[in-house]
Short mmCIF file of C-alpha atoms in Angstrom, two decimals:
data_model
loop_
_atom_site.label_atom_id
_atom_site.label_comp_id
_atom_site.label_asym_id
_atom_site.label_seq_id
_atom_site.Cartn_x
_atom_site.Cartn_y
_atom_site.Cartn_z
CA UNK A 1 -32.81 -153.63 48.44
CA UNK A 2 -31.77 -151.11 46.60
CA UNK A 3 -29.51 -149.15 49.41
CA UNK A 4 -28.26 -152.94 50.27
CA UNK A 5 -26.63 -153.20 46.52
CA UNK A 6 -25.17 -149.96 46.59
CA UNK A 7 -23.78 -150.54 49.80
CA UNK A 8 -22.17 -153.45 48.96
CA UNK A 9 -21.03 -152.44 45.50
CA UNK A 10 -19.69 -148.91 47.23
CA UNK A 11 -17.46 -151.08 50.06
CA UNK A 12 -16.59 -153.53 46.71
CA UNK A 13 -14.86 -150.27 44.96
CA UNK A 14 -12.98 -148.79 47.93
CA UNK A 15 -11.68 -152.08 48.65
CA UNK A 16 -9.87 -152.46 45.16
CA UNK A 17 -8.83 -148.93 45.23
CA UNK A 18 -7.33 -149.74 48.43
CA UNK A 19 -5.67 -153.04 47.29
CA UNK A 20 -4.67 -151.62 43.55
CA UNK A 21 -3.54 -148.39 43.66
CA UNK A 22 -0.06 -148.95 45.33
CA UNK A 23 0.81 -150.72 42.13
CA UNK A 24 -0.10 -148.05 40.18
CA UNK A 25 3.99 -146.36 39.47
CA UNK A 26 5.12 -150.16 39.07
CA UNK A 27 2.35 -151.09 36.76
CA UNK A 28 2.87 -147.58 34.41
CA UNK A 29 6.70 -148.02 34.47
CA UNK A 30 6.09 -151.99 33.19
CA UNK A 31 3.61 -150.46 30.16
CA UNK A 32 6.30 -148.05 29.65
CA UNK A 33 9.62 -150.37 29.10
CA UNK A 34 7.03 -152.83 27.37
CA UNK A 35 6.04 -150.01 24.76
CA UNK A 36 8.53 -147.58 25.15
CA UNK A 37 5.69 -145.19 24.93
CA UNK A 38 4.91 -142.50 28.26
CA UNK A 39 1.85 -141.92 26.87
CA UNK A 40 0.97 -145.28 25.50
CA UNK A 41 1.74 -146.53 28.76
CA UNK A 42 -0.95 -143.94 30.40
CA UNK A 43 -3.84 -145.21 28.52
CA UNK A 44 -2.34 -149.09 29.29
CA UNK A 45 -2.82 -148.47 32.48
CA UNK A 46 -6.00 -146.91 32.93
CA UNK A 47 -7.15 -149.80 30.53
CA UNK A 48 -5.68 -152.25 33.08
CA UNK A 49 -7.72 -150.72 36.34
CA UNK A 50 -10.74 -150.97 34.49
CA UNK A 51 -10.36 -154.28 33.55
CA UNK A 52 -9.50 -155.17 37.12
CA UNK A 53 -12.39 -153.15 38.33
CA UNK A 54 -15.30 -154.89 36.18
CA UNK A 55 -13.01 -158.28 36.84
CA UNK A 56 -12.66 -157.43 40.57
CA UNK A 57 -15.73 -159.74 41.40
CA UNK A 58 -14.13 -162.77 39.86
CA UNK A 59 -10.90 -162.49 41.22
CA UNK A 60 -10.76 -165.26 43.84
CA UNK A 61 -7.18 -164.93 45.05
CA UNK A 62 -5.58 -167.63 42.93
CA UNK A 63 -2.33 -165.65 42.63
CA UNK A 64 -1.37 -162.46 43.93
CA UNK A 65 -3.47 -158.84 43.40
CA UNK A 66 0.15 -157.67 41.99
CA UNK A 67 0.58 -160.93 39.88
CA UNK A 68 -3.33 -160.75 38.54
CA UNK A 69 -2.63 -156.78 38.09
CA UNK A 70 0.32 -157.84 36.33
CA UNK A 71 -0.80 -160.59 34.22
CA UNK A 72 -3.84 -157.94 32.76
CA UNK A 73 -1.56 -155.52 31.87
CA UNK A 74 1.10 -157.36 29.90
CA UNK A 75 -1.88 -159.13 27.89
CA UNK A 76 -3.21 -155.76 27.34
CA UNK A 77 0.61 -154.46 26.26
CA UNK A 78 0.80 -157.41 24.04
CA UNK A 79 -2.01 -157.10 22.12
CA UNK A 80 -1.11 -153.72 21.26
CA UNK A 81 2.16 -154.24 19.98
CA UNK A 82 0.39 -156.56 17.21
CA UNK A 83 -0.16 -153.38 15.64
CA UNK A 84 2.44 -151.19 16.65
CA UNK A 85 6.55 -151.50 15.31
CA UNK A 86 9.39 -150.77 17.44
CA UNK A 87 10.21 -147.66 18.84
CA UNK A 88 14.06 -146.62 18.66
CA UNK A 89 16.25 -143.50 19.24
CA UNK A 90 18.46 -141.81 16.54
CA UNK A 91 21.06 -144.01 18.29
CA UNK A 92 19.62 -146.75 17.18
CA UNK A 93 19.51 -146.28 13.31
CA UNK A 94 22.85 -146.13 12.23
CA UNK A 95 25.86 -144.08 12.89
CA UNK A 96 26.81 -140.70 13.83
CA UNK A 97 27.11 -137.64 11.66
CA UNK A 98 30.18 -136.27 10.42
CA UNK A 99 28.80 -132.96 9.59
CA UNK A 100 27.02 -131.45 12.14
CA UNK A 101 26.28 -128.31 10.14
CA UNK A 102 24.21 -130.72 6.94
CA UNK A 103 20.59 -130.44 6.96
CA UNK A 104 18.53 -132.51 9.65
CA UNK A 105 17.24 -136.08 8.62
CA UNK A 106 13.86 -135.25 9.76
CA UNK A 107 11.39 -138.52 10.43
CA UNK A 108 7.90 -137.84 11.66
CA UNK A 109 6.73 -140.64 10.26
CA UNK A 110 8.71 -142.93 13.09
CA UNK A 111 7.13 -144.13 16.41
CA UNK A 112 10.10 -142.88 18.33
CA UNK A 113 10.62 -143.98 21.89
CA UNK A 114 9.25 -141.74 24.29
CA UNK A 115 10.57 -140.36 27.93
CA UNK A 116 9.43 -140.98 30.87
CA UNK A 117 8.55 -138.67 33.84
CA UNK A 118 9.81 -140.17 37.10
CA UNK A 119 7.21 -138.82 38.93
CA UNK A 120 4.56 -141.10 36.86
CA UNK A 121 6.45 -143.89 38.40
CA UNK A 122 7.51 -143.30 42.00
CA UNK A 123 11.20 -141.97 41.37
CA UNK A 124 10.13 -137.95 41.60
CA UNK A 125 11.26 -137.75 45.24
CA UNK A 126 14.72 -137.59 46.56
CA UNK A 127 13.68 -141.52 48.16
CA UNK A 128 12.20 -142.18 45.08
CA UNK A 129 8.99 -143.81 47.01
CA UNK A 130 11.10 -146.15 49.03
CA UNK A 131 13.31 -146.17 52.09
CA UNK A 132 15.46 -148.75 50.12
CA UNK A 133 18.32 -146.75 48.43
CA UNK A 134 19.11 -150.33 46.70
CA UNK A 135 15.62 -150.78 45.25
CA UNK A 136 16.21 -147.23 44.08
CA UNK A 137 18.59 -147.30 42.35
CA UNK A 138 17.52 -150.89 40.58
CA UNK A 139 14.20 -148.73 39.50
CA UNK A 140 16.10 -146.25 38.26
CA UNK A 141 18.61 -148.18 35.85
CA UNK A 142 15.65 -150.30 34.77
CA UNK A 143 13.83 -146.94 32.86
CA UNK A 144 16.69 -145.59 31.24
CA UNK A 145 16.71 -144.64 27.58
CA UNK A 146 19.47 -147.00 26.57
CA UNK A 147 17.89 -149.91 28.58
CA UNK A 148 14.35 -149.29 27.21
CA UNK A 149 15.76 -148.50 23.55
CA UNK A 150 17.49 -152.14 23.91
CA UNK A 151 14.12 -153.72 25.09
CA UNK A 152 12.53 -152.86 21.58
CA UNK A 153 14.77 -154.64 19.92
CA UNK A 154 13.25 -158.12 21.83
CA UNK A 155 10.12 -160.05 20.36
CA UNK A 156 6.77 -158.88 22.70
CA UNK A 157 6.68 -161.92 24.39
CA UNK A 158 10.10 -162.31 25.03
CA UNK A 159 10.37 -158.51 26.13
CA UNK A 160 7.53 -159.71 29.12
CA UNK A 161 8.99 -162.93 30.10
CA UNK A 162 12.49 -160.58 30.71
CA UNK A 163 10.38 -157.48 32.27
CA UNK A 164 8.54 -160.03 34.43
CA UNK A 165 11.49 -162.48 35.71
CA UNK A 166 14.40 -160.11 35.57
CA UNK A 167 13.03 -156.28 36.97
CA UNK A 168 9.80 -157.95 38.64
CA UNK A 169 11.45 -160.31 40.12
CA UNK A 170 8.25 -162.78 39.43
CA UNK A 171 9.51 -166.52 39.46
CA UNK A 172 9.26 -168.47 36.49
CA UNK A 173 5.67 -170.16 38.03
CA UNK A 174 4.15 -166.53 38.18
CA UNK A 175 5.64 -165.65 35.00
CA UNK A 176 4.34 -168.73 33.29
CA UNK A 177 0.60 -168.00 34.69
CA UNK A 178 0.52 -164.12 33.93
CA UNK A 179 1.74 -165.67 29.44
CA UNK A 180 -0.47 -168.49 30.14
CA UNK A 181 2.33 -170.93 29.45
CA UNK A 182 4.20 -172.85 31.10
CA UNK A 183 7.35 -172.87 32.85
CA UNK A 184 9.49 -174.69 30.39
CA UNK A 185 8.27 -172.28 27.45
CA UNK A 186 9.47 -168.98 30.35
CA UNK A 187 13.00 -170.67 31.13
CA UNK A 188 13.47 -170.90 27.13
CA UNK A 189 12.00 -167.20 26.23
CA UNK A 190 14.01 -165.83 29.30
CA UNK A 191 17.40 -167.56 27.64
CA UNK A 192 16.89 -166.10 24.34
CA UNK A 193 15.43 -162.53 25.98
CA UNK A 194 18.84 -162.72 28.01
CA UNK A 195 20.92 -163.29 24.88
CA UNK A 196 19.44 -160.88 22.87
CA UNK A 197 19.48 -157.81 25.30
CA UNK A 198 23.13 -158.43 25.74
CA UNK A 199 24.13 -157.65 22.48
CA UNK A 200 22.08 -154.81 22.43
CA UNK A 201 22.14 -153.18 25.80
CA UNK A 202 25.20 -151.30 26.72
CA UNK A 203 26.66 -153.22 30.34
CA UNK A 204 25.86 -151.99 33.23
CA UNK A 205 28.73 -153.06 35.22
CA UNK A 206 30.45 -150.69 32.59
CA UNK A 207 28.14 -147.70 33.09
CA UNK A 208 30.32 -145.09 34.23
CA UNK A 209 30.14 -143.40 38.38
CA UNK A 210 27.99 -140.24 38.12
CA UNK A 211 29.74 -137.21 38.67
CA UNK A 212 29.66 -136.21 42.76
CA UNK A 213 29.47 -132.80 41.82
CA UNK A 214 26.54 -133.14 39.33
CA UNK A 215 24.38 -129.54 41.12
CA UNK A 216 27.51 -127.96 39.10
CA UNK A 217 27.34 -129.49 36.05
CA UNK A 218 23.75 -129.04 35.68
CA UNK A 219 24.13 -125.32 37.23
CA UNK A 220 26.30 -124.55 34.25
CA UNK A 221 24.60 -126.82 31.73
CA UNK A 222 21.49 -124.60 32.35
CA UNK A 223 23.57 -121.11 32.22
CA UNK A 224 25.08 -122.17 28.69
CA UNK A 225 21.87 -122.36 27.06
CA UNK A 226 19.85 -119.89 28.53
CA UNK A 227 22.97 -117.69 27.80
CA UNK A 228 22.88 -119.06 24.29
CA UNK A 229 26.97 -119.84 25.24
CA UNK A 230 28.19 -122.83 22.78
CA UNK A 231 32.13 -122.66 23.73
CA UNK A 232 30.78 -123.31 27.87
CA UNK A 233 28.18 -125.66 27.12
CA UNK A 234 30.74 -127.44 24.43
CA UNK A 235 32.94 -128.31 27.89
CA UNK A 236 30.00 -129.81 29.16
CA UNK A 237 29.96 -133.01 26.95
CA UNK A 238 32.70 -135.85 26.78
CA UNK A 239 34.78 -136.08 23.92
CA UNK A 240 32.52 -139.35 23.24
CA UNK A 241 28.95 -137.72 24.09
CA UNK A 242 25.93 -138.45 22.00
CA UNK A 243 23.54 -136.11 21.32
CA UNK A 244 20.28 -136.89 19.29
CA UNK A 245 16.96 -135.55 18.61
CA UNK A 246 14.27 -137.26 17.57
CA UNK A 247 12.27 -136.68 15.28
CA UNK A 248 15.55 -136.52 13.64
CA UNK A 249 17.37 -139.67 12.85
CA UNK A 250 20.59 -137.20 12.50
CA UNK A 251 22.70 -137.71 15.30
CA UNK A 252 26.20 -136.82 16.77
CA UNK A 253 29.15 -137.67 18.86
CA UNK A 254 31.72 -135.73 20.77
CA UNK A 255 32.14 -132.23 22.16
CA UNK A 256 33.35 -130.64 19.16
CA UNK A 257 30.20 -131.79 17.19
CA UNK A 258 27.72 -131.08 19.67
CA UNK A 259 29.08 -127.83 20.01
CA UNK A 260 28.60 -127.41 16.16
CA UNK A 261 25.26 -128.53 15.52
CA UNK A 262 24.10 -126.64 18.44
CA UNK A 263 25.14 -123.57 16.89
CA UNK A 264 24.52 -124.83 12.94
CA UNK A 265 20.50 -125.76 13.63
CA UNK A 266 19.35 -124.09 17.43
CA UNK A 267 16.44 -121.64 16.22
CA UNK A 268 18.06 -119.67 19.16
CA UNK A 269 20.53 -116.87 18.08
CA UNK A 270 21.31 -114.36 21.50
CA UNK A 271 21.23 -114.70 25.30
CA UNK A 272 17.68 -115.22 27.11
CA UNK A 273 16.23 -116.55 23.92
CA UNK A 274 15.77 -119.95 25.73
CA UNK A 275 14.79 -120.91 29.59
CA UNK A 276 15.31 -124.09 31.35
CA UNK A 277 12.86 -125.37 33.80
CA UNK A 278 14.41 -128.28 35.77
CA UNK A 279 12.50 -132.10 36.11
CA UNK A 280 13.42 -135.80 35.63
CA UNK A 281 13.07 -138.45 33.44
CA UNK A 282 13.84 -142.62 33.31
CA UNK A 283 15.92 -141.71 36.06
CA UNK A 284 17.75 -139.18 35.39
CA UNK A 285 18.15 -135.22 35.66
CA UNK A 286 16.11 -133.71 32.85
CA UNK A 287 14.66 -130.37 31.59
CA UNK A 288 12.16 -128.58 29.86
CA UNK A 289 13.73 -125.91 27.22
CA UNK A 290 11.25 -122.93 26.17
CA UNK A 291 12.02 -121.11 23.39
CA UNK A 292 11.25 -117.33 23.29
CA UNK A 293 8.61 -115.71 20.59
CA UNK A 294 8.53 -112.49 18.93
CA UNK A 295 5.70 -111.73 22.12
CA UNK A 296 8.35 -112.36 24.38
CA UNK A 297 6.71 -115.61 25.56
CA UNK A 298 8.97 -118.70 26.51
CA UNK A 299 7.13 -121.65 24.56
CA UNK A 300 7.56 -125.03 25.35
CA UNK A 301 10.36 -126.26 22.52
CA UNK A 302 11.64 -129.88 23.98
CA UNK A 303 12.31 -132.21 26.72
CA UNK A 304 16.43 -132.83 27.48
CA UNK A 305 17.11 -135.20 29.84
CA UNK A 306 20.49 -136.35 29.96
CA UNK A 307 23.13 -138.87 30.76
CA UNK A 308 26.38 -138.01 33.53
CA UNK A 309 29.25 -139.84 33.70
CA UNK A 310 32.72 -139.24 35.44
CA UNK A 311 34.21 -136.89 32.27
CA UNK A 312 30.80 -134.60 31.98
CA UNK A 313 27.99 -135.14 30.35
CA UNK A 314 27.93 -138.16 28.23
CA UNK A 315 24.29 -138.34 26.69
CA UNK A 316 22.00 -135.77 25.62
CA UNK A 317 18.41 -137.10 24.28
CA UNK A 318 16.51 -133.75 23.30
CA UNK A 319 12.88 -134.89 22.22
CA UNK A 320 10.86 -132.06 20.09
CA UNK A 321 7.74 -133.42 21.09
CA UNK A 322 5.29 -130.62 23.03
CA UNK A 323 2.99 -132.83 24.18
CA UNK A 324 5.28 -134.45 26.67
CA UNK A 325 4.94 -131.46 28.49
CA UNK A 326 1.71 -132.21 29.42
CA UNK A 327 3.07 -135.56 31.22
CA UNK A 328 6.03 -133.71 32.83
CA UNK A 329 3.04 -131.24 34.44
CA UNK A 330 5.51 -128.59 32.81
CA UNK A 331 3.45 -125.52 31.63
CA UNK A 332 3.15 -124.74 27.59
CA UNK A 333 4.80 -121.25 27.75
CA UNK A 334 6.69 -119.37 30.85
CA UNK A 335 6.20 -115.75 30.89
CA UNK A 336 9.80 -113.75 31.98
CA UNK A 337 10.46 -110.25 32.41
#
């Protein structure tokens, strides 16, 4: 009898893993959009799969497995948001400074928005894990830093409804089942969420087209930092580019101000002090930046996430949280000759 029970249990576990595993990246992205934190999303996805595994015997197929998993994940996220505040970016807290050389306003107590490694949500490859180019574009746009930051302004249930309906393309009836509410309530929440997001988020239709020479721009970006060439770096930014650095609330706008900020506050002082390792985040090019220590080792320093437009680099968000390097599968230190 024991052998029979173990066989049934093993078969059930195998079935659950086989059927649920394909949704992991989608669930991770959903939890990230809800919470604004890659670390919190990782924890909530683990919690979702644990709850789902424990309750798999009671899953009777009244909804799709995808809907059931998202119900568990969304419920977990809403519970987490009851005790967590909004995660902002510096550009969402106030205007840019006109004095780049001035003291930086550090706010370590704020729960800052975090970048999301593309590899964790199936966007790390050239095709984003799908053969549908349109689906790749949609997936990348749905995790843009600016959009996720704007989502943080919505009430949690409004946020959940908008993501389930407009990003995951659940029907109103499916969304109502996920949130244990009515279809009219879902439609009302969606209407309010869309209106508020329209005021807080950039107009997607007005987003500039990315540059066709992206690789050249990124190579020049790396070269400018690694050679500590402030002039070359300044030339890469657009006239209205934004440069922010959580946990510092201070941010600047414009190529000239960005150059002055880097020159005044970057701890590097000479060519070779910085090293850049390419990665990708939030559907955009990104770099792990390393600062050379006294022993010659380059140690983890920050994650750069870039937005490119037809005019150059239009936005750079630098996250000075070295705990992010693990999520990006980046080493804590580099040894260079």
